[in-house]
Each structure stands twice: as structure tokens, then as C-alpha cells.
XYZ file of C-alpha atoms in Angstrom:
359
model
C 0.007 0.074 -0.026
C 0.968 3.021 -0.810
C 2.347 5.228 1.534
C 1.334 9.137 1.373
C 3.468 11.585 2.869
C 1.888 14.940 4.697
C 3.111 18.261 3.434
C 2.123 22.080 4.436
C 0.308 24.007 2.094
C 2.062 26.919 0.663
C 0.052 29.336 3.054
C 0.264 27.709 6.158
C 3.862 28.640 5.698
C 3.204 32.183 4.827
C 1.289 32.770 7.534
C 3.696 31.176 10.284
C 6.631 32.614 8.912
C 4.169 36.654 9.149
C 3.688 35.749 12.844
C 7.220 34.903 13.291
C 7.834 38.688 12.005
C 5.539 39.970 14.343
C 6.546 38.713 17.329
C 10.019 39.469 16.639
C 8.788 43.508 15.689
C 7.143 42.703 19.213
C 10.062 41.808 21.674
C 12.231 44.423 19.388
C 9.486 47.320 20.675
C 9.053 45.927 23.998
C 12.747 46.735 24.019
C 13.191 49.880 22.914
C 10.407 50.326 25.837
C 12.316 49.075 28.946
C 15.579 50.465 27.053
C 13.820 54.081 27.223
C 11.937 53.978 30.279
C 15.473 52.668 32.443
C 16.688 55.740 31.213
C 14.533 58.072 31.806
C 14.517 55.981 35.252
C 18.654 56.644 36.008
C 17.887 60.298 34.767
C 15.489 61.130 37.354
C 16.947 59.192 40.333
C 20.707 60.938 39.253
C 19.232 64.431 39.526
C 16.819 63.571 43.052
C 20.097 62.183 44.165
C 21.365 65.451 45.076
C 19.039 67.143 46.438
C 18.253 64.249 48.770
C 21.513 64.608 50.626
C 22.568 67.566 53.055
C 24.253 70.120 50.817
C 27.405 70.361 51.288
C 29.604 73.243 53.666
C 31.193 75.954 50.494
C 33.311 78.679 50.985
C 31.577 80.508 48.102
C 30.665 83.698 49.072
C 27.585 85.378 47.405
C 28.828 88.672 45.469
C 28.121 91.819 47.181
C 26.452 94.776 45.535
C 28.950 97.067 43.945
C 29.206 100.247 45.833
C 27.603 103.810 44.731
C 29.986 105.652 42.613
C 31.698 108.274 44.588
C 32.868 110.702 41.901
C 34.827 113.093 44.031
C 37.263 110.647 44.905
C 40.844 111.149 43.859
C 41.954 108.228 41.847
C 44.651 106.636 42.779
C 47.645 107.964 40.728
C 46.659 111.379 42.665
C 47.080 109.633 46.094
C 49.833 108.378 45.287
C 50.895 111.178 43.753
C 49.567 113.342 46.582
C 51.061 111.542 49.605
C 54.730 111.247 47.026
C 54.627 115.009 47.372
C 53.986 115.253 51.193
C 56.623 113.033 51.757
C 58.800 115.622 50.061
C 57.313 118.377 51.979
C 58.743 116.898 54.930
C 62.017 115.823 53.785
C 62.256 120.558 52.207
C 60.500 121.583 56.183
C 63.257 119.953 58.426
C 65.318 120.698 56.118
C 64.672 125.095 57.088
C 63.174 125.045 52.592
C 60.248 126.397 53.984
C 59.120 128.303 50.558
C 60.361 124.333 48.239
C 57.835 122.523 51.506
C 55.154 124.926 50.076
C 55.158 124.471 46.911
C 55.075 120.633 47.043
C 51.781 121.094 49.216
C 50.425 123.294 47.332
C 51.211 120.830 44.545
C 49.269 117.776 46.396
C 46.918 119.687 47.735
C 46.016 120.590 44.336
C 45.892 116.433 43.581
C 43.640 115.557 45.993
C 42.054 118.528 48.049
C 40.157 116.615 50.753
C 44.066 115.349 52.030
C 43.700 116.114 55.595
C 46.971 115.725 56.484
C 48.587 117.769 53.749
C 46.294 120.796 54.663
C 47.479 120.228 57.849
C 50.982 120.556 57.090
C 50.453 123.694 54.568
C 48.234 125.262 58.112
C 51.625 124.153 59.900
C 54.054 126.051 57.889
C 51.699 129.001 56.931
C 51.031 129.774 61.149
C 56.052 128.975 60.943
C 56.412 132.084 58.541
C 53.703 133.763 60.090
C 50.685 134.352 58.174
C 48.710 133.624 60.546
C 45.345 134.442 57.951
C 46.278 131.540 55.742
C 46.728 129.302 58.146
C 43.051 129.339 59.583
C 41.671 129.485 56.302
C 44.105 125.403 55.827
C 42.910 124.686 59.018
C 39.005 126.303 58.469
C 38.757 122.824 54.946
C 39.823 120.842 57.322
C 37.495 121.253 59.920
C 34.757 120.930 56.380
C 36.137 117.427 55.713
C 34.539 116.959 59.281
C 35.206 114.173 61.071
C 36.773 111.591 58.546
C 39.384 113.665 59.298
C 40.271 111.473 62.042
C 42.146 113.506 64.952
C 43.399 116.722 63.013
C 39.643 117.795 62.642
C 39.795 118.555 66.322
C 42.968 119.882 66.084
C 41.420 122.368 63.537
C 38.568 122.943 65.442
C 40.906 123.131 68.491
C 43.272 125.724 66.520
C 39.800 128.012 65.042
C 38.639 127.946 68.791
C 41.675 130.061 70.413
C 42.941 131.267 66.512
C 45.843 130.562 64.987
C 46.936 134.821 64.556
C 46.712 134.841 68.627
C 49.290 131.416 69.792
C 52.410 131.506 66.800
C 55.248 129.870 66.832
C 57.056 132.618 68.375
C 54.441 133.154 70.434
C 54.040 137.211 69.989
C 51.478 138.365 68.239
C 52.308 140.131 65.056
C 49.795 141.714 62.067
C 49.568 140.246 58.789
C 53.540 141.610 57.468
C 54.887 139.855 60.549
C 55.281 142.410 62.406
C 55.840 141.322 66.128
C 52.834 143.494 68.575
C 54.145 145.383 72.191
C 51.731 145.668 74.595
C 49.850 148.571 72.917
C 48.534 146.496 69.859
C 51.334 148.198 67.758
C 53.494 147.282 65.543
C 57.973 147.528 67.489
C 58.778 150.660 66.545
C 56.349 152.508 65.075
C 54.222 155.400 65.833
C 50.365 153.843 64.343
C 48.365 150.606 64.360
C 45.876 148.699 63.061
C 43.937 147.534 66.455
C 40.725 146.576 64.711
C 38.567 145.900 61.893
C 34.890 145.386 61.489
C 33.493 144.208 58.227
C 30.118 144.685 57.771
C 27.683 143.696 54.695
C 25.343 146.493 53.904
C 21.739 145.157 52.817
C 21.789 147.324 49.467
C 19.207 145.754 46.444
C 20.342 147.704 43.684
C 24.282 146.680 44.465
C 25.811 143.741 44.181
C 28.132 144.008 46.721
C 27.836 147.234 49.358
C 30.110 146.837 52.203
C 31.938 149.165 54.895
C 34.833 148.660 57.027
C 35.227 150.361 60.799
C 39.054 150.567 60.892
C 40.532 151.497 64.310
C 43.608 153.115 64.070
C 45.623 153.925 67.573
C 48.860 156.380 68.013
C 51.721 155.486 70.108
C 50.687 156.826 74.060
C 53.431 159.778 74.985
C 54.231 160.481 71.170
C 53.698 163.987 69.126
C 52.913 163.921 65.552
C 52.976 165.683 62.282
C 49.333 164.933 60.930
C 51.026 166.121 57.197
C 53.174 162.992 57.940
C 51.455 160.566 58.337
C 49.028 158.240 55.181
C 46.438 156.186 55.401
C 46.144 153.796 52.328
C 42.924 151.328 51.991
C 43.327 149.230 48.353
C 40.205 147.058 47.405
C 40.808 144.460 45.089
C 38.529 142.443 42.633
C 38.919 138.672 41.155
C 38.572 138.745 37.657
C 37.740 134.407 36.942
C 38.109 133.590 40.199
C 41.759 133.804 40.013
C 43.195 136.674 38.211
C 43.326 139.977 41.486
C 42.852 143.695 39.924
C 42.824 147.023 41.576
C 39.335 147.117 41.990
C 36.813 150.123 39.612
C 33.522 149.785 42.708
C 33.353 153.175 44.138
C 35.213 153.896 47.467
C 34.308 156.075 49.596
C 35.922 157.475 52.770
C 34.549 159.148 56.065
C 36.531 159.945 59.492
C 33.923 158.907 62.577
C 34.910 162.165 64.335
C 35.410 164.942 62.211
C 39.254 166.496 64.112
C 40.237 162.624 64.029
C 43.498 164.255 65.760
C 43.769 161.293 68.122
C 43.241 164.283 71.255
C 39.597 163.516 71.822
C 40.116 160.142 71.411
C 42.617 157.509 70.602
C 42.393 154.755 68.653
C 40.304 156.856 65.858
C 37.848 155.068 63.793
C 38.093 155.388 59.843
C 34.950 153.824 57.917
C 35.726 153.156 54.113
C 32.923 152.140 51.980
C 32.633 149.471 48.845
C 30.190 149.742 46.704
C 29.683 147.662 43.735
C 25.801 148.444 41.950
C 24.339 146.226 40.051
C 24.468 148.986 36.101
C 28.020 149.355 37.683
C 30.371 151.346 34.631
C 34.378 151.143 35.168
C 36.632 154.561 36.634
C 38.698 155.574 34.815
C 42.019 154.623 35.905
C 42.951 158.443 37.025
C 39.405 157.629 39.009
C 40.761 154.490 40.279
C 44.025 156.771 41.214
C 41.872 159.029 43.415
C 40.547 156.210 45.177
C 43.247 154.725 46.259
C 44.914 157.463 47.508
C 45.925 157.819 50.739
C 43.893 159.111 53.744
C 45.620 162.616 55.129
C 44.092 163.681 58.369
C 42.638 167.395 58.400
C 42.698 166.925 54.958
C 38.921 166.291 52.948
C 38.467 162.309 52.231
C 38.992 161.541 48.980
C 35.647 160.138 47.757
C 34.877 158.554 44.340
C 31.740 159.026 42.566
C 28.658 159.111 43.845
C 25.878 156.983 42.509
C 24.537 158.327 40.088
C 26.751 160.186 38.479
C 28.040 159.624 35.233
C 31.692 157.497 35.046
C 34.550 157.694 32.176
C 33.647 154.217 30.581
C 36.897 152.628 29.764
C 37.279 147.928 28.191
C 33.928 146.943 29.950
C 34.568 143.357 28.865
C 35.964 141.767 32.131
C 33.504 143.975 34.316
C 30.226 141.434 35.143
C 33.547 139.023 35.588
C 34.939 140.995 38.486
C 33.834 140.538 42.330
C 35.266 141.403 45.298
C 38.335 140.161 46.974
C 39.832 141.388 49.911
C 41.344 144.547 50.933
C 45.567 145.743 51.974
C 45.823 148.285 54.619
C 48.397 150.408 55.209
C 49.709 152.968 57.437
C 52.807 155.125 56.682
C 54.179 157.921 58.752
C 57.036 160.195 57.709
C 57.692 157.600 54.703
C 57.929 154.661 56.557
C 55.396 151.575 57.273
C 54.329 150.934 60.057
C 51.839 148.596 59.347
C 50.234 146.332 56.967
C 46.952 144.195 57.023
C 45.256 142.619 54.186
C 42.051 140.108 53.634
C 42.662 137.250 52.577
C 46.569 137.528 53.409
C 48.026 136.409 50.112
C 47.159 140.054 48.704
C 50.454 141.431 50.059
C 51.762 138.951 47.536
C 49.525 138.856 45.073
C 48.303 142.530 44.770
C 49.364 144.602 41.813
C 51.406 148.016 42.665
C 49.014 150.898 43.590
C 49.504 153.480 40.969
C 49.597 156.215 43.680
C 52.968 156.049 45.341
C 53.290 156.570 48.675
């Protein structure tokens, strides 16, 4: 009997192959999903792990906010230069070269105007050469710095309260020119001197500057005088553009409080000098300026400037609007000999131009 061999049809084989392929793709898909979620799990675990552990101590500090800018603070280069100039000035001062020492300090002060040590050294040198007005002015700059100047602030306060002029290095009071004053308050060897100066600002809506000086002029006791030999010069000065010193073109008037002013009835006698710069000021001529700066001679009519409203001889007015009151210099001469000098500010003794009227 013949045996028949069993065999599958082609459709059955195709079905089996399809099922195998589907199963293989399914396995690959499951494997891919497992790999994906496994990687995600590890990533999340790695991220959460540092959060679960306590933070390790660190030495890093947060960056502090920037300090506010200080526009007036000098640069490091300026500070270094001022310190170098200060050291040079100290060496020069110890050698006795006060002029060059003062020049170094002035340069340092321009570079670093808020350096109290530089200002204190300048004030001390001014005291040593008996320029007490300048010394007080410099101590006042230290006082204006406030407590930030440290111990120098207290020293400046004491100097200004006691008065540098009352306690010079030599222990003897002097006038602005450095001449020692004796018990009568007069320069030694002089017949006349200035014992007091009062400055009064006069309210005046029509004037830029209206001030009055009351000058107490004393004669030495027991000395006979010749009025014709006495000459008193009160010279006012203005500044142009804050730095140039020029003779004033303002209206100046002289008047004695006592019409006799012969030092017989009262001693001292008081000379009143007024300075007036009106808002509509016209510049006087050089001749008028000379007349205003002329000496006051007792027994004669005091020289007077033009009164307000009088016409003035006009000259070049290019610097008129830039002028401003600066100060004065008082000189007293007797028998053609200088008796005393007073100035405010003291630098006018050296900086002011020579008067157009010779003594």
C-alpha cells in the first residue's frame, strides 16, 4: 500500500513566517520601551539624588552689590602722587626750606584737595611764617571735611577756636606782614597801628556788593605827631574769573567817624571806608581808580569816589561782568615809613598789584 507523505500548503508557511516577524517586531518594541524608561529612570534618580543629600558646606560667598560711585574721590594715581609730594615736603621742611616745602604741599593739595594731612602740614607752615590768615583758612578746610579727618579735625577745631594768630610759634602776636605787636597792640617801633577791623555787609537791592570797613587806628601814647606826615592807604581788590587779582573799579568812599580825628579826644580813631559795586556799575577810569586808592591824610578832606548816579568815565568793560569783590590791603605810613600792614585775605600782600599811587 503506498504511503502518502504529509506536507503543508504554501499558505500555511506564509502565515507562520508572518507570525514570526510580528513577534520579532513586538519583542524589539518591548526592548526599546524598556531601554527608554530605564534611561529616564536613571536620569531622574541622578537628578534627585543630590537634592536628597544635605548640601555640602561651601566657602564661596555671594557677590556683594557694587558700592555707589564716588565721583569726588581722587584716583589711586593722584593719591600716590600726593603722598609722594607730602613726603618730599616733610623732608624739605626739616631742612628749613619752607618755600619749596609749601610749593610741594600746594601741588599735593591740588591733586588731592581732601587730604587732611596735606592741609595740616600747609597750615603749620603758614603758622611758622606768620601768615595766620592763610593758616586759619587752611585749618577751616580741614574742619569742613568733618570727623572723617580723624584727630586732625579736632586739632583744626581747636586752632580755629583759640586762634592761630593769637598763638604763633614765637608766642608773640604780629600783624599781617609779620611785624610783632607790643603791649599797646602796635607794631614794635611804630607810631601808628591798626587795632581793630570790622567788616559789615550792607543790605542793598541795587548793589552786587555793598560793604563797610570800620578801621580802628591807634597812636602810640605820649608821642607827638605831625598830621601832615601821616598817610593811610586802604586799597580794595577784585578777582576776575576767580583767579586774576586786579585793583577794584568799584565806588570807594572814606569818612572819619570823628571829624577832627586828631587822636587828642579819642584814641584810637575810626576810619570808615565803603565799597560799593552797583548792578549797573560803569568802570571808572585809571585816574578815578588812583583817586579812590589815594591816601587818607588827617586834616584834609577825605578822597571820595563818585556817588551813585554820577556819570563815570567808561573804559573797556569786557571784564566788568566777571569781577567780584576779593579783599583789601591797609597800609599806614608815617614820615614815609611803613607802620603796619593789614590784609584780608593775607595773600593779597604778595598777590595784589602795586598801587597806582605811590606812598
